[in-house]
Amino acid sequence: MSNAPLLMLMQAAPAGPSGATAAFLQFFPLIVIFGIFYILMIRPQQRRVKEHQAAISAIKKGDDIITGGGIRGRVTKVTDDEAEVEIAQGVKVRVIKSTISTVVRPNTKPAND
């Protein structure tokens, strides 16, 4: 049997991409997926974190806040890392600023009113 047809098929086959190009083509979809993931999820989350940190650092006496545990109150005193919050008439608690989840703006109304 002659090996001529087999040799012709091997020679006629198109050459594959080089090593560096093949590696890039393999990782390109992963790079695109990470880019989309970053644009749609990571960047907006980083923006929300920065806005939350700015709101927490700008807390002052008289602001209404909601803690991470759901307690709503009015700030009566602010220190570097704590805030004193009045949750009922004459009832004051100290909370760590990082546990404050929301600073309630004066123009927002409770949902039940």
PDB file of C-alpha atoms in Angstrom:
ATOM      1  CA  MET A   1       0.000   0.000   0.000  1.00  0.00           C
ATOM      2  CA  SER A   2       1.141   3.439  -0.831  1.00  0.00           C
ATOM      3  CA  ASN A   3       1.347   6.236   1.718  1.00  0.00           C
ATOM      4  CA  ALA A   4       1.016   8.934  -0.935  1.00  0.00           C
ATOM      5  CA  PRO A   5      -2.691   9.794  -0.306  1.00  0.00           C
ATOM      6  CA  LEU A   6      -2.063  10.029   3.423  1.00  0.00           C
ATOM      7  CA  LEU A   7       0.918  12.312   2.894  1.00  0.00           C
ATOM      8  CA  MET A   8      -1.109  14.540   0.570  1.00  0.00           C
ATOM      9  CA  LEU A   9      -3.875  14.883   3.174  1.00  0.00           C
ATOM     10  CA  MET A  10      -1.386  15.794   5.867  1.00  0.00           C
ATOM     11  CA  GLN A  11       0.250  18.395   3.656  1.00  0.00           C
ATOM     12  CA  ALA A  12      -3.078  19.832   2.523  1.00  0.00           C
ATOM     13  CA  ALA A  13      -4.353  20.413   6.051  1.00  0.00           C
ATOM     14  CA  PRO A  14      -4.270  24.092   7.013  1.00  0.00           C
ATOM     15  CA  ALA A  15      -1.709  25.074   9.584  1.00  0.00           C
ATOM     16  CA  GLY A  16      -3.090  25.839  13.049  1.00  0.00           C
ATOM     17  CA  PRO A  17      -2.369  29.080  14.844  1.00  0.00           C
ATOM     18  CA  SER A  18       0.982  29.509  16.514  1.00  0.00           C
ATOM     19  CA  GLY A  19       1.418  28.853  20.237  1.00  0.00           C
ATOM     20  CA  ALA A  20       0.928  32.442  21.416  1.00  0.00           C
ATOM     21  CA  THR A  21      -2.067  33.012  19.167  1.00  0.00           C
ATOM     22  CA  ALA A  22      -3.684  29.751  20.234  1.00  0.00           C
ATOM     23  CA  ALA A  23      -3.276  30.654  23.902  1.00  0.00           C
ATOM     24  CA  PHE A  24      -4.827  34.078  23.294  1.00  0.00           C
ATOM     25  CA  LEU A  25      -7.749  32.549  21.423  1.00  0.00           C
ATOM     26  CA  GLN A  26      -8.378  30.173  24.309  1.00  0.00           C
ATOM     27  CA  PHE A  27      -8.365  32.900  26.957  1.00  0.00           C
ATOM     28  CA  PHE A  28     -10.174  35.577  24.940  1.00  0.00           C
ATOM     29  CA  PRO A  29     -13.708  34.379  25.880  1.00  0.00           C
ATOM     30  CA  LEU A  30     -12.717  34.313  29.562  1.00  0.00           C
ATOM     31  CA  ILE A  31     -11.343  37.846  29.309  1.00  0.00           C
ATOM     32  CA  VAL A  32     -14.563  39.049  27.672  1.00  0.00           C
ATOM     33  CA  ILE A  33     -16.713  37.354  30.333  1.00  0.00           C
ATOM     34  CA  PHE A  34     -14.645  38.925  33.125  1.00  0.00           C
ATOM     35  CA  GLY A  35     -14.949  42.340  31.443  1.00  0.00           C
ATOM     36  CA  ILE A  36     -18.724  42.047  31.257  1.00  0.00           C
ATOM     37  CA  PHE A  37     -18.857  40.786  34.851  1.00  0.00           C
ATOM     38  CA  TYR A  38     -16.774  43.765  35.997  1.00  0.00           C
ATOM     39  CA  ILE A  39     -18.920  46.307  34.151  1.00  0.00           C
ATOM     40  CA  LEU A  40     -22.256  44.857  35.257  1.00  0.00           C
ATOM     41  CA  MET A  41     -21.515  43.787  38.831  1.00  0.00           C
ATOM     42  CA  ILE A  42     -18.234  44.858  40.392  1.00  0.00           C
ATOM     43  CA  ARG A  43     -18.123  48.525  39.361  1.00  0.00           C
ATOM     44  CA  PRO A  44     -21.699  49.362  40.491  1.00  0.00           C
ATOM     45  CA  GLN A  45     -21.102  47.605  43.814  1.00  0.00           C
ATOM     46  CA  GLN A  46     -17.920  49.603  44.398  1.00  0.00           C
ATOM     47  CA  ARG A  47     -19.855  52.810  43.668  1.00  0.00           C
ATOM     48  CA  ARG A  48     -22.583  51.865  46.186  1.00  0.00           C
ATOM     49  CA  VAL A  49     -19.958  51.096  48.851  1.00  0.00           C
ATOM     50  CA  LYS A  50     -18.305  54.490  48.336  1.00  0.00           C
ATOM     51  CA  GLU A  51     -21.669  56.273  48.554  1.00  0.00           C
ATOM     52  CA  HIS A  52     -22.537  54.370  51.753  1.00  0.00           C
ATOM     53  CA  GLN A  53     -19.172  55.199  53.344  1.00  0.00           C
ATOM     54  CA  ALA A  54     -19.619  58.870  52.452  1.00  0.00           C
ATOM     55  CA  ALA A  55     -23.113  58.913  53.962  1.00  0.00           C
ATOM     56  CA  ILE A  56     -21.907  57.225  57.161  1.00  0.00           C
ATOM     57  CA  SER A  57     -18.972  59.581  57.576  1.00  0.00           C
ATOM     58  CA  ALA A  58     -21.268  62.591  57.062  1.00  0.00           C
ATOM     59  CA  ILE A  59     -23.665  61.625  59.884  1.00  0.00           C
ATOM     60  CA  LYS A  60     -24.396  64.510  62.201  1.00  0.00           C
ATOM     61  CA  LYS A  61     -26.590  65.260  65.185  1.00  0.00           C
ATOM     62  CA  GLY A  62     -30.275  65.205  64.259  1.00  0.00           C
ATOM     63  CA  ASP A  63     -30.026  62.719  61.366  1.00  0.00           C
ATOM     64  CA  ASP A  64     -32.470  59.825  61.305  1.00  0.00           C
ATOM     65  CA  ILE A  65     -30.776  56.481  60.752  1.00  0.00           C
ATOM     66  CA  ILE A  66     -31.575  52.793  60.452  1.00  0.00           C
ATOM     67  CA  THR A  67     -29.125  50.270  61.876  1.00  0.00           C
ATOM     68  CA  GLY A  68     -28.262  46.905  60.396  1.00  0.00           C
ATOM     69  CA  GLY A  69     -30.576  45.296  62.948  1.00  0.00           C
ATOM     70  CA  GLY A  70     -33.502  47.409  61.790  1.00  0.00           C
ATOM     71  CA  ILE A  71     -33.576  49.881  64.672  1.00  0.00           C
ATOM     72  CA  ARG A  72     -34.603  53.357  63.598  1.00  0.00           C
ATOM     73  CA  GLY A  73     -33.610  56.395  65.619  1.00  0.00           C
ATOM     74  CA  ARG A  74     -32.281  59.936  65.684  1.00  0.00           C
ATOM     75  CA  VAL A  75     -28.597  60.679  66.215  1.00  0.00           C
ATOM     76  CA  THR A  76     -27.931  62.724  69.348  1.00  0.00           C
ATOM     77  CA  LYS A  77     -24.138  62.534  69.509  1.00  0.00           C
ATOM     78  CA  VAL A  78     -21.381  61.509  67.088  1.00  0.00           C
ATOM     79  CA  THR A  79     -17.814  60.431  67.841  1.00  0.00           C
ATOM     80  CA  ASP A  80     -15.131  59.038  65.550  1.00  0.00           C
ATOM     81  CA  ASP A  81     -16.416  55.464  65.389  1.00  0.00           C
ATOM     82  CA  GLU A  82     -19.684  55.558  67.373  1.00  0.00           C
ATOM     83  CA  ALA A  83     -22.986  57.388  67.334  1.00  0.00           C
ATOM     84  CA  GLU A  84     -25.458  57.809  70.153  1.00  0.00           C
ATOM     85  CA  VAL A  85     -28.972  57.189  68.852  1.00  0.00           C
ATOM     86  CA  GLU A  86     -32.263  57.982  70.568  1.00  0.00           C
ATOM     87  CA  ILE A  87     -34.654  55.167  69.652  1.00  0.00           C
ATOM     88  CA  ALA A  88     -37.500  56.286  71.917  1.00  0.00           C
ATOM     89  CA  GLN A  89     -38.105  59.261  74.171  1.00  0.00           C
ATOM     90  CA  GLY A  90     -35.375  59.080  76.803  1.00  0.00           C
ATOM     91  CA  VAL A  91     -33.902  55.797  75.451  1.00  0.00           C
ATOM     92  CA  LYS A  92     -30.452  56.230  73.973  1.00  0.00           C
ATOM     93  CA  VAL A  93     -28.121  53.559  72.636  1.00  0.00           C
ATOM     94  CA  ARG A  94     -24.598  53.727  71.313  1.00  0.00           C
ATOM     95  CA  VAL A  95     -24.029  52.094  67.943  1.00  0.00           C
ATOM     96  CA  ILE A  96     -20.876  51.596  65.953  1.00  0.00           C
ATOM     97  CA  LYS A  97     -21.004  53.647  62.767  1.00  0.00           C
ATOM     98  CA  SER A  98     -20.222  50.671  60.562  1.00  0.00           C
ATOM     99  CA  THR A  99     -23.493  49.013  61.672  1.00  0.00           C
ATOM    100  CA  ILE A 100     -25.575  51.898  60.343  1.00  0.00           C
ATOM    101  CA  SER A 101     -27.179  50.733  57.130  1.00  0.00           C
ATOM    102  CA  THR A 102     -29.166  53.793  56.020  1.00  0.00           C
ATOM    103  CA  VAL A 103     -29.279  57.498  56.659  1.00  0.00           C
ATOM    104  CA  VAL A 104     -32.924  58.467  56.249  1.00  0.00           C
ATOM    105  CA  ARG A 105     -33.348  61.690  54.335  1.00  0.00           C
ATOM    106  CA  PRO A 106     -35.854  64.197  55.763  1.00  0.00           C
ATOM    107  CA  ASN A 107     -38.078  64.127  52.680  1.00  0.00           C
ATOM    108  CA  THR A 108     -38.675  60.358  52.806  1.00  0.00           C
ATOM    109  CA  LYS A 109     -41.827  59.091  54.473  1.00  0.00           C
ATOM    110  CA  PRO A 110     -42.364  55.758  56.208  1.00  0.00           C
ATOM    111  CA  ALA A 111     -44.262  53.255  54.058  1.00  0.00           C
ATOM    112  CA  ASN A 112     -47.180  52.902  56.540  1.00  0.00           C
ATOM    113  CA  ASP A 113     -48.119  56.590  56.699  1.00  0.00           C
TER     114      ASP A 113
END
